[in-house]
Short mmCIF file of C-alpha atoms and ligand atoms in Angstrom, two decimals:
data_model
loop_
_atom_site.label_atom_id
_atom_site.label_comp_id
_atom_site.label_asym_id
_atom_site.label_seq_id
_atom_site.Cartn_x
_atom_site.Cartn_y
_atom_site.Cartn_z
CA MET A 1 144.21 27.40 98.56
CA PRO A 2 145.92 28.23 101.83
CA ASP A 3 146.94 31.70 102.92
CA LYS A 4 150.53 32.04 101.85
CA LYS A 5 151.24 35.02 104.22
CA SER A 6 150.61 33.17 107.53
CA THR A 7 151.35 29.68 108.94
CA ALA A 8 148.20 27.91 109.82
CA GLU A 9 149.69 24.82 111.47
CA ILE A 10 152.81 24.56 113.66
CA VAL A 11 153.85 21.24 115.10
CA ILE A 12 157.13 20.90 117.10
CA GLY A 13 157.37 17.52 118.89
CA ASP A 14 157.71 13.76 118.58
CA GLY A 15 155.66 12.38 115.61
CA ALA A 16 155.77 15.66 113.69
CA ALA A 17 157.08 14.17 110.55
CA ALA A 18 154.26 11.60 110.23
CA LYS A 19 151.80 14.51 111.02
CA ALA A 20 153.38 16.36 108.14
CA ARG A 21 152.71 13.69 105.77
CA THR A 22 149.02 13.36 106.77
CA TYR A 23 148.68 17.21 106.68
CA ILE A 24 150.13 17.28 103.13
CA GLU A 25 147.88 14.67 101.89
CA THR A 26 144.60 15.20 103.70
CA GLY A 27 144.94 18.77 104.90
CA LEU A 28 146.62 20.42 101.82
CA HIS A 29 145.40 17.83 99.31
CA ALA A 30 148.83 18.18 97.55
CA VAL A 31 149.05 15.88 94.53
CA ARG A 32 152.45 16.73 93.33
CA PRO A 33 154.59 17.67 96.35
CA LEU A 34 158.36 18.35 95.87
CA VAL A 35 160.82 18.07 98.58
CA LEU A 36 163.68 20.64 98.49
CA CYS A 37 166.80 19.40 100.19
CA ASP A 38 170.66 19.22 100.06
CA VAL A 39 173.30 16.57 100.34
CA ASN A 40 173.14 16.68 104.13
CA THR A 41 169.36 16.55 104.50
CA GLU A 42 168.47 14.15 101.75
CA ARG A 43 168.38 11.27 104.15
CA TYR A 44 165.60 13.03 106.12
CA ALA A 45 163.82 13.70 102.91
CA VAL A 46 163.95 9.93 102.16
CA ASP A 47 163.05 8.92 105.64
CA CYS A 48 160.25 11.32 106.21
CA PHE A 49 158.88 11.92 102.65
CA GLY A 50 159.57 8.69 100.89
CA GLY A 51 157.84 8.49 97.54
CA PHE A 52 157.84 12.29 96.95
CA GLU A 53 159.86 13.78 94.20
CA ARG A 54 163.07 15.47 95.37
CA PHE A 55 165.24 18.31 94.33
CA LEU A 56 168.80 18.47 95.61
CA TRP A 57 171.12 21.39 96.13
CA PRO A 58 174.82 20.89 96.81
CA ASP A 59 176.34 21.24 100.32
CA ARG A 60 175.97 24.83 101.82
CA GLN A 61 174.27 26.20 98.77
CA HIS A 62 174.18 30.05 99.12
CA ALA A 63 170.82 31.60 98.80
CA THR A 64 170.98 33.25 95.35
CA PRO A 65 168.22 33.82 92.69
CA GLU A 66 170.35 31.71 90.37
CA ALA A 67 170.25 28.68 92.75
CA ALA A 68 166.56 29.11 93.34
CA ALA A 69 165.91 29.22 89.58
CA LEU A 70 167.27 25.64 89.27
CA ALA A 71 164.56 24.57 91.57
CA VAL A 72 161.89 26.54 89.82
CA GLU A 73 162.72 24.68 86.52
CA LYS A 74 162.09 21.39 88.33
CA ILE A 75 158.85 22.86 89.81
CA GLU A 76 157.57 23.84 86.44
CA GLU A 77 158.71 20.61 84.72
CA MET A 78 156.74 18.44 87.16
CA LYS A 79 153.96 21.03 87.79
CA ALA A 80 154.61 20.67 91.56
CA ASP A 81 151.72 22.06 93.79
CA LEU A 82 153.57 22.15 97.07
CA LEU A 83 157.16 22.54 98.06
CA ILE A 84 158.67 21.09 101.28
CA ALA A 85 161.76 22.90 102.75
CA CYS A 86 163.74 19.97 104.18
CA GLY A 87 166.80 21.69 105.68
CA SER A 88 168.11 24.71 107.61
CA GLY A 89 168.48 28.41 107.09
CA SER A 90 169.59 29.04 103.48
CA LEU A 91 167.54 26.09 102.19
CA HIS A 92 164.50 27.88 103.68
CA ASP A 93 165.31 31.09 102.04
CA LEU A 94 165.80 29.29 98.66
CA THR A 95 162.55 27.46 99.17
CA ARG A 96 160.48 30.60 99.96
CA TYR A 97 162.10 32.54 97.10
CA ALA A 98 161.28 29.59 94.65
CA ALA A 99 157.78 29.25 96.12
CA GLU A 100 157.09 32.99 95.54
CA LYS A 101 158.52 32.79 91.91
CA ALA A 102 156.41 29.61 91.16
CA ALA A 103 153.27 30.98 92.97
CA ILE A 104 152.82 27.89 95.06
CA PRO A 105 152.72 27.14 98.86
CA TYR A 106 155.55 25.54 100.84
CA LEU A 107 155.81 23.64 104.07
CA SER A 108 158.69 24.12 106.60
CA PHE A 109 160.52 21.06 107.80
CA PRO A 110 163.57 22.41 109.75
CA THR A 111 166.31 19.86 110.16
CA ALA A 112 168.42 21.89 112.68
CA PRO A 113 167.64 24.62 115.26
CA SER A 114 170.14 26.95 113.40
CA VAL A 115 168.22 30.28 112.52
CA ASP A 116 165.10 32.00 113.38
CA GLY A 117 163.89 32.38 109.85
CA PHE A 118 161.92 29.13 109.34
CA ALA A 119 158.40 30.72 109.87
CA SER A 120 159.52 34.02 108.36
CA SER A 121 157.96 35.63 105.24
CA MET A 122 161.11 37.32 104.25
CA ALA A 123 163.84 35.63 102.15
CA ALA A 124 167.46 36.69 102.89
CA MET A 125 169.10 36.50 99.38
CA THR A 126 172.47 37.46 97.89
CA VAL A 127 171.74 39.27 94.72
CA ASN A 128 174.78 40.04 92.64
CA GLY A 129 176.94 40.24 95.75
CA GLN A 130 174.47 42.40 97.77
CA LYS A 131 172.64 40.98 100.75
CA LEU A 132 168.95 41.73 100.47
CA THR A 133 165.93 40.88 102.52
CA LEU A 134 163.00 40.16 99.98
CA PRO A 135 159.36 39.74 100.62
CA ALA A 136 158.26 36.21 100.01
CA HIS A 137 155.81 33.67 101.26
CA ALA A 138 155.54 32.38 104.82
CA PRO A 139 155.23 28.58 105.02
CA VAL A 140 151.60 27.34 105.10
CA ALA A 141 152.56 24.95 107.93
CA LEU A 142 155.68 24.00 109.84
CA PHE A 143 156.53 20.65 111.23
CA ALA A 144 159.78 20.09 113.40
CA GLU A 145 160.60 16.52 114.38
CA PRO A 146 163.04 16.28 117.41
CA ALA A 147 164.26 12.88 116.11
CA VAL A 148 165.60 14.88 113.11
CA PHE A 149 166.82 18.15 114.52
CA ARG A 150 168.08 16.72 117.83
CA ASP A 151 170.79 14.93 115.67
CA ALA A 152 171.96 18.27 114.03
CA PRO A 153 175.71 19.04 114.48
CA VAL A 154 176.18 21.14 117.66
CA ARG A 155 177.67 23.84 115.54
CA LEU A 156 174.25 24.44 114.01
CA THR A 157 172.64 24.52 117.39
CA LEU A 158 175.00 27.08 118.56
CA SER A 159 174.22 29.20 115.56
CA GLY A 160 170.60 29.07 116.45
CA ILE A 161 171.43 30.23 119.94
CA GLY A 162 173.42 33.14 118.52
CA ASP A 163 170.52 34.30 116.29
CA ILE A 164 168.34 34.38 119.36
CA LEU A 165 170.87 36.23 121.38
CA GLY A 166 170.87 39.00 118.83
CA LYS A 167 167.31 39.86 119.95
CA TYR A 168 168.81 41.96 122.81
CA VAL A 169 170.40 44.32 120.28
CA CYS A 170 167.69 44.47 117.75
CA LEU A 171 164.89 45.01 120.21
CA PHE A 172 166.84 47.88 121.72
CA ASP A 173 167.48 49.28 118.22
CA TRP A 174 163.81 49.00 117.43
CA LYS A 175 162.74 50.88 120.54
CA THR A 176 165.46 53.50 119.95
CA ALA A 177 164.34 54.02 116.33
CA SER A 178 160.74 54.29 117.54
CA LEU A 179 161.45 56.96 120.18
CA LEU A 180 163.58 59.09 117.59
CA THR A 181 161.30 58.80 114.61
CA GLY A 182 158.06 57.39 115.51
CA GLU A 183 158.61 54.25 113.56
CA ARG A 184 155.92 51.59 114.14
CA PHE A 185 156.48 49.79 117.39
CA ASP A 186 154.34 46.84 118.44
CA PRO A 187 154.69 45.69 122.08
CA VAL A 188 152.89 42.32 121.59
CA ILE A 189 155.38 41.43 118.80
CA GLU A 190 158.25 42.74 120.94
CA LYS A 191 157.17 40.43 123.76
CA MET A 192 157.19 37.44 121.58
CA GLU A 193 160.86 38.15 120.66
CA ARG A 194 161.67 38.94 124.24
CA ASP A 195 159.98 35.70 125.49
CA ALA A 196 162.31 33.80 123.02
CA VAL A 197 165.51 35.14 124.24
CA ASP A 198 164.35 34.98 127.94
CA THR A 199 163.23 31.39 127.51
CA LEU A 200 166.48 30.56 125.90
CA MET A 201 168.54 32.01 128.70
CA HIS A 202 166.54 30.27 131.38
CA THR A 203 166.71 26.80 129.77
CA ASP A 204 169.61 24.30 130.70
CA PHE A 205 171.75 23.87 127.64
CA ASN A 206 172.48 20.18 128.84
CA ALA A 207 168.85 19.26 129.53
CA PRO A 208 167.33 16.69 127.15
CA GLY A 209 164.54 19.06 126.32
CA PHE A 210 166.83 21.99 125.20
CA PRO A 211 166.81 21.32 121.46
CA VAL A 212 163.07 21.40 121.45
CA LYS A 213 162.95 24.61 123.60
CA LEU A 214 165.48 26.21 121.20
CA MET A 215 163.48 25.29 118.26
CA GLU A 216 160.27 26.65 119.85
CA CYS A 217 162.21 30.01 120.47
CA LEU A 218 163.43 30.14 116.76
CA VAL A 219 159.91 29.43 115.37
CA LEU A 220 158.35 31.99 117.76
CA SER A 221 160.81 34.65 116.42
CA GLY A 222 159.89 33.80 112.86
CA VAL A 223 156.26 34.00 113.51
CA ALA A 224 156.86 37.47 115.06
CA ILE A 225 158.44 38.55 111.73
CA GLN A 226 155.58 37.10 109.81
CA GLN A 227 153.00 38.75 111.99
CA PHE A 228 154.79 42.18 111.87
CA GLY A 229 155.33 41.95 108.08
CA ASN A 230 159.11 42.62 108.11
CA THR A 231 162.20 41.66 109.94
CA ARG A 232 162.20 44.71 112.32
CA PRO A 233 161.42 42.78 115.36
CA ALA A 234 164.29 40.24 114.81
CA SER A 235 167.05 42.04 113.04
CA GLY A 236 169.01 45.18 114.03
CA ALA A 237 172.61 46.37 113.90
CA GLU A 238 173.87 42.80 114.89
CA HIS A 239 172.34 41.51 111.63
CA HIS A 240 173.82 44.35 109.62
CA LEU A 241 177.33 43.36 110.91
CA SER A 242 176.67 39.74 109.86
CA HIS A 243 175.41 40.81 106.36
CA PHE A 244 178.42 43.23 106.00
CA TRP A 245 180.87 40.39 106.62
CA GLU A 246 178.91 38.15 104.10
CA MET A 247 179.28 40.83 101.45
CA HIS A 248 183.12 40.40 101.69
CA CYS A 249 183.82 44.16 101.30
CA LEU A 250 186.75 44.27 103.69
CA ASN A 251 187.23 40.43 104.30
CA ALA A 252 187.64 37.21 102.42
CA PRO A 253 184.78 34.86 102.52
CA THR A 254 184.70 32.63 105.65
CA ASP A 255 182.73 29.53 106.52
CA ALA A 256 181.15 31.13 109.53
CA LEU A 257 177.41 30.39 110.09
CA HIS A 258 174.85 33.11 110.23
CA GLY A 259 174.01 32.71 113.90
CA GLU A 260 177.68 32.38 114.72
CA GLN A 261 178.25 35.86 113.13
CA VAL A 262 175.13 37.40 114.82
CA GLY A 263 176.25 36.07 118.38
CA THR A 264 179.73 37.69 117.90
CA ALA A 265 178.22 40.80 116.54
CA THR A 266 175.79 40.94 119.46
CA ILE A 267 178.81 40.82 121.97
CA GLN A 268 180.52 43.70 120.16
CA LEU A 269 177.34 45.90 119.97
CA LEU A 270 176.38 45.22 123.66
CA ARG A 271 179.86 46.56 124.58
CA ARG A 272 179.52 49.61 122.35
CA TYR A 273 175.91 50.45 123.24
CA ARG A 274 176.37 50.28 126.96
CA GLU A 275 179.39 52.49 126.90
CA VAL A 276 177.70 55.41 125.13
CA THR A 277 176.82 57.91 127.92
CA SER A 278 176.14 60.88 125.73
CA LEU A 279 175.77 61.51 121.99
CA ARG A 280 176.40 64.56 119.78
CA LEU A 281 174.92 63.87 116.26
CA THR A 282 177.38 64.31 113.36
CA LYS A 283 176.53 64.44 109.78
CA LYS A 284 176.87 60.94 108.35
CA PRO A 285 178.22 60.90 104.85
CA LEU A 286 176.22 59.27 102.02
CA THR A 287 178.52 60.01 99.18
CA ARG A 288 180.38 57.96 96.52
CA GLU A 289 183.89 59.15 97.84
CA TYR A 290 183.12 57.87 101.19
CA LEU A 291 181.54 54.47 100.38
CA LEU A 292 183.44 53.58 97.11
CA PRO A 293 186.57 52.28 98.84
CA VAL A 294 184.62 49.82 100.96
CA PHE A 295 181.56 48.93 98.79
CA GLY A 296 183.28 49.08 95.38
CA GLU A 297 180.77 48.08 92.62
CA LEU A 298 178.00 47.78 95.09
CA THR A 299 178.32 51.53 96.00
CA ASP A 300 175.48 52.89 93.92
CA ARG A 301 173.09 50.30 95.14
CA ILE A 302 174.17 50.97 98.65
CA ILE A 303 173.36 54.71 98.15
CA ARG A 304 169.94 53.83 96.62
CA GLU A 305 169.26 51.51 99.56
CA ASN A 306 169.89 54.33 101.98
CA THR A 307 167.77 56.99 100.19
CA PRO A 308 166.07 58.79 101.93
CA PHE A 309 168.89 58.72 104.53
CA LEU A 310 167.30 58.11 107.91
CA PRO A 311 169.86 59.86 110.11
CA ASP A 312 169.11 63.16 108.24
CA ALA A 313 165.72 63.15 109.68
CA ILE A 314 166.85 63.23 113.39
CA SER A 315 167.66 66.59 114.97
CA GLN A 316 169.89 67.09 118.11
CA GLU A 317 166.91 68.48 119.98
CA LYS A 318 164.90 65.29 119.24
CA LEU A 319 167.67 63.21 120.40
CA ASP A 320 168.23 65.17 123.55
CA SER A 321 164.63 64.83 124.39
CA VAL A 322 164.68 61.12 124.41
CA TRP A 323 168.26 60.36 125.28
CA ASP A 324 167.61 59.66 129.09
CA GLU A 325 165.06 56.97 128.04
CA ILE A 326 167.38 55.47 125.39
CA ARG A 327 170.20 55.35 128.05
CA ARG A 328 167.72 53.82 130.64
CA LEU A 329 166.83 51.16 127.99
CA ALA A 330 170.47 50.43 127.46
CA LEU A 331 171.13 49.80 131.17
CA SER A 332 167.99 47.87 131.86
CA GLU A 333 167.43 45.81 128.69
CA LEU A 334 170.99 45.15 127.45
CA PRO A 335 172.93 42.56 129.31
CA ASP A 336 176.61 43.15 130.02
CA ALA A 337 178.64 41.93 127.03
CA SER A 338 180.71 39.61 129.20
CA VAL A 339 177.43 37.68 130.19
CA ILE A 340 176.69 36.74 126.64
CA GLU A 341 180.29 36.18 125.84
CA GLU A 342 180.65 33.72 128.80
CA TYR A 343 177.25 32.11 128.05
CA LEU A 344 178.38 31.26 124.46
CA ALA A 345 181.99 30.40 125.27
CA SER A 346 180.91 27.91 127.99
CA LYS A 347 179.03 25.94 125.37
CA GLY A 348 181.81 25.96 122.82
CA GLY A 349 180.29 28.86 120.74
CA LYS A 350 182.22 31.48 118.83
CA THR A 351 182.80 34.83 120.43
CA SER A 352 185.55 36.55 118.42
CA LEU A 353 186.31 37.87 114.94
CA ALA A 354 189.35 35.54 114.85
CA ALA A 355 187.05 32.48 115.62
CA LEU A 356 184.77 33.60 112.75
CA GLY A 357 187.85 33.60 110.31
CA LEU A 358 187.64 37.32 110.12
CA PRO A 359 190.70 39.90 110.52
CA ASP A 360 191.04 40.30 114.27
CA ASP A 361 192.43 43.78 114.53
CA ASP A 362 191.10 47.20 115.72
CA ALA A 363 191.08 48.68 112.24
CA PHE A 364 188.76 45.92 110.87
CA SER A 365 186.54 46.03 113.98
CA ALA A 366 186.26 49.95 113.71
CA ALA A 367 185.51 49.70 109.97
CA THR A 368 182.87 47.22 110.46
CA LEU A 369 181.06 49.42 112.97
CA GLN A 370 181.39 52.39 110.68
CA TYR A 371 180.26 50.78 107.40
CA ALA A 372 177.94 47.88 108.34
CA PRO A 373 174.99 50.18 109.12
CA TYR A 374 174.87 51.06 105.48
CA VAL A 375 173.93 47.64 104.30
CA ARG A 376 170.19 48.35 105.17
CA ASN A 377 168.14 51.42 105.37
CA ARG A 378 166.86 50.67 108.87
CA LEU A 379 167.67 53.06 111.83
CA THR A 380 169.80 51.60 114.61
CA LEU A 381 171.82 53.29 117.38
CA LEU A 382 175.00 52.22 115.53
CA LYS A 383 173.84 54.32 112.55
CA LEU A 384 174.09 57.47 114.74
CA LEU A 385 177.37 56.72 116.54
ZN1 ZN B 1 169.11 35.95 111.92
#
């Protein structure tokens, strides 16, 4: 039985689909594999895994336990011994959640370079309206076929770019938290994420090899999550903004993609982080009165998520003792917001709240920065501002 916590085989390149089939049959000895796909990716499931059983989700199925349960029914009915995730981000979250529930391994077959979670061991799920990151299986193997993912709509590719650009903010948040609280920091894992974003920025978007490079960066980031054991190396305040918008606390649902939100959030946070020259800590509220108007029926769960409340553990003396280093990191490791904004805009990417379909006014923007840190009990600089 393969180890479900780490990915033993990663192939990104021409012929990966054929190699996947061989690996399934002769490497994993799967007898009853089940391909999980949606209406957009079914044709790849047919082309690359013809003859295998298939389970189909509708277009843009959200990753919820209810949707995963439908696949689990099918898994149990046919006694599947391997799942194949044939799709992009949410489909991978659904597959890894279903694999965990059914206690069987899964193989990743990404059809678009749209998110960094393919090799991740964490499932981003929406549970009763709350966005949660739950421990799940990592894929036992990952095969990415350029003939498949090169065809992906450019919007999905731009989403993958946005997800990688978010590493600037999350790596800074991670180092800041480590300085303030001694939280575990791993320089080798940090370098994997840094390499992913540096490689992206140094690769010509119009070069024929770009989609493969982007896929390599996304997979590398997911492997970093897997090796670290949680999403800390790849997810900071920029992801909290994205999750907050997806919880629809102050906005109507939009059709913005995960990486489109992360890219725009990154621009906002780079601007905010680089302008903070000094910081006096204030007591952050974690009370029903404060949170209820925004989080509504999620309020009690948000309070539970944030207990113990991380900002309470930080003193002004501690902050003062490391502030020069935090400021040095902000100026040396965070690019100017305009650099990222122009980079995304020049490729047709989304860079504003309005483009995401969100309210484009100062009040919404300020409320986002104020309340988004509460979606997750993870220390970021934003949580202290
Ligand atoms: Zn992400």
